[in-house]
Amino acid sequence: MVIAIDGPAGAGKSTVARALADELGFTYLDSGAMYRCVALTCLDWGADPTASGEATSTAESIEIGFEDGLVLIDGVDVSDEIRSPEVTEAASQVSVHPGVRQAMVAEQQRLIATGPYVTEGRDIGTVVAPDSPLKIFLTASPEARAERRSGQTGEDVAEVLAAQEERDRRDSEREHGALRAADDAITIDSTDLTSEQVVAQIAELARERGLA
Ligand code: DC
């Protein structure tokens, strides 16, 4: 069983999903980290992240693991490396390829079948777990999202905003697994809310629905 939290980058999905999983005693799954692992491996191996065949065979060749809050590729900790601006850009590029998405979705479905999960991404409520009993679409204004990311990475806000616009466009316009709210998703705008307030709202919904 999975609580699905989808939305654009910087809306606060990771913080909210992690805290919610802690509160409910569920396992947290960061699906974006998986696309980042494919991107990092492409860069390390000299594969072109924009080339569908190269990115797909890279995705199919690696084993992605999650252990004690760390992200592993073939057993090696890459938790910090996958957050670099270069990997962020390449992750957006690899995530448009249907073959890459197919490999990631299959692995995500295998994981979430093993127990109660809070999973965040772009297509969890629409593709990975369309039968999820609680789907949240978490948004925030582009400016608030860019300011949050800049606060985390130290990059210039204007630069983050420009790069974010490009990734938002790629996320929303791609043919497979495009970012959109599932028909039965509840939209929460986090622009003027703290992450604690968002977590409290979702936890309340989970309890109302008998999920926790
Ligand atoms: O959430 P994030 O920034 O870590 O995601 C990294 C990239 O992966 C981002 O460009 C969108 C993509 N992604 C996706 O296509 N589908 C998902 N379920 C999660 C992330």
CSV table of N, CA, C and O and ligand atoms in Angstrom, one decimal, residues 31-32 35-36 83 91-92 95 101 121-123 171 174, ligand 1:
chain,number,residue,atom,x,y,z
A,31,SER,N,11.5,8.3,-5.4
A,31,SER,CA,11.6,7.8,-6.8
A,31,SER,C,12.5,8.7,-7.6
A,31,SER,O,13.2,8.2,-8.5
A,32,GLY,N,12.6,10.0,-7.3
A,32,GLY,CA,13.5,10.8,-8.1
A,32,GLY,C,14.9,10.4,-7.9
A,32,GLY,O,15.7,10.6,-8.9
A,35,TYR,N,16.0,8.1,-10.7
A,35,TYR,CA,16.3,8.7,-12.0
A,35,TYR,C,17.7,9.4,-11.9
A,35,TYR,O,18.5,9.4,-12.8
A,36,ARG,N,18.0,9.9,-10.7
A,36,ARG,CA,19.3,10.6,-10.5
A,36,ARG,C,20.4,9.5,-10.5
A,36,ARG,O,21.5,9.8,-11.0
A,83,ARG,N,23.0,14.6,-5.9
A,83,ARG,CA,22.3,15.9,-5.7
A,83,ARG,C,23.1,17.1,-6.5
A,83,ARG,O,22.7,18.2,-6.3
A,91,ALA,N,19.3,14.1,-14.9
A,91,ALA,CA,18.2,13.3,-14.4
A,91,ALA,C,16.9,13.7,-15.2
A,91,ALA,O,16.1,12.8,-15.5
A,92,SER,N,16.8,15.0,-15.4
A,92,SER,CA,15.6,15.5,-16.1
A,92,SER,C,15.7,15.0,-17.5
A,92,SER,O,14.6,14.6,-18.1
A,95,SER,N,14.9,11.1,-17.7
A,95,SER,CA,13.6,10.7,-17.3
A,95,SER,C,12.5,10.8,-18.4
A,95,SER,O,11.4,10.4,-18.2
A,101,ARG,N,12.0,4.9,-18.0
A,101,ARG,CA,10.8,4.9,-17.1
A,101,ARG,C,10.3,3.5,-16.8
A,101,ARG,O,9.9,3.2,-15.6
A,121,GLY,N,7.2,11.5,-6.1
A,121,GLY,CA,7.8,11.6,-7.5
A,121,GLY,C,6.9,12.5,-8.3
A,121,GLY,O,6.5,13.5,-7.9
A,122,ARG,N,6.7,12.0,-9.6
A,122,ARG,CA,5.9,12.8,-10.6
A,122,ARG,C,4.7,12.0,-11.1
A,122,ARG,O,3.7,12.6,-11.5
A,123,ASP,N,4.9,10.7,-11.1
A,123,ASP,CA,3.9,9.8,-11.7
A,123,ASP,C,3.5,8.7,-10.8
A,123,ASP,O,3.0,7.6,-11.2
A,171,ASP,N,9.3,18.0,-17.6
A,171,ASP,CA,8.4,17.1,-16.8
A,171,ASP,C,7.0,17.1,-17.3
A,171,ASP,O,6.4,16.0,-17.3
A,174,ARG,N,6.6,15.7,-21.3
A,174,ARG,CA,7.0,14.4,-21.9
A,174,ARG,C,5.8,13.5,-22.1
A,174,ARG,O,4.8,13.6,-21.4
B,1,DC,O1,12.4,14.8,-7.5
B,1,DC,P1,13.8,14.9,-8.1
B,1,DC,O2,14.2,16.4,-8.4
B,1,DC,O3,14.9,14.3,-7.3
B,1,DC,O4,13.7,14.2,-9.5
B,1,DC,C1,14.8,14.0,-10.3
B,1,DC,C2,14.4,14.0,-11.8
B,1,DC,O5,13.7,12.7,-12.0
B,1,DC,C3,13.4,15.1,-12.2
B,1,DC,O6,13.9,15.7,-13.4
B,1,DC,C4,12.1,14.4,-12.5
B,1,DC,C5,12.4,13.0,-12.6
B,1,DC,N1,11.4,12.1,-12.0
B,1,DC,C6,10.5,11.5,-12.8
B,1,DC,O7,10.5,11.7,-14.0
B,1,DC,N2,9.6,10.7,-12.2
B,1,DC,C7,9.6,10.5,-10.9
B,1,DC,N3,8.6,9.6,-10.4
B,1,DC,C8,10.5,11.1,-10.1
B,1,DC,C9,11.4,12.0,-10.6
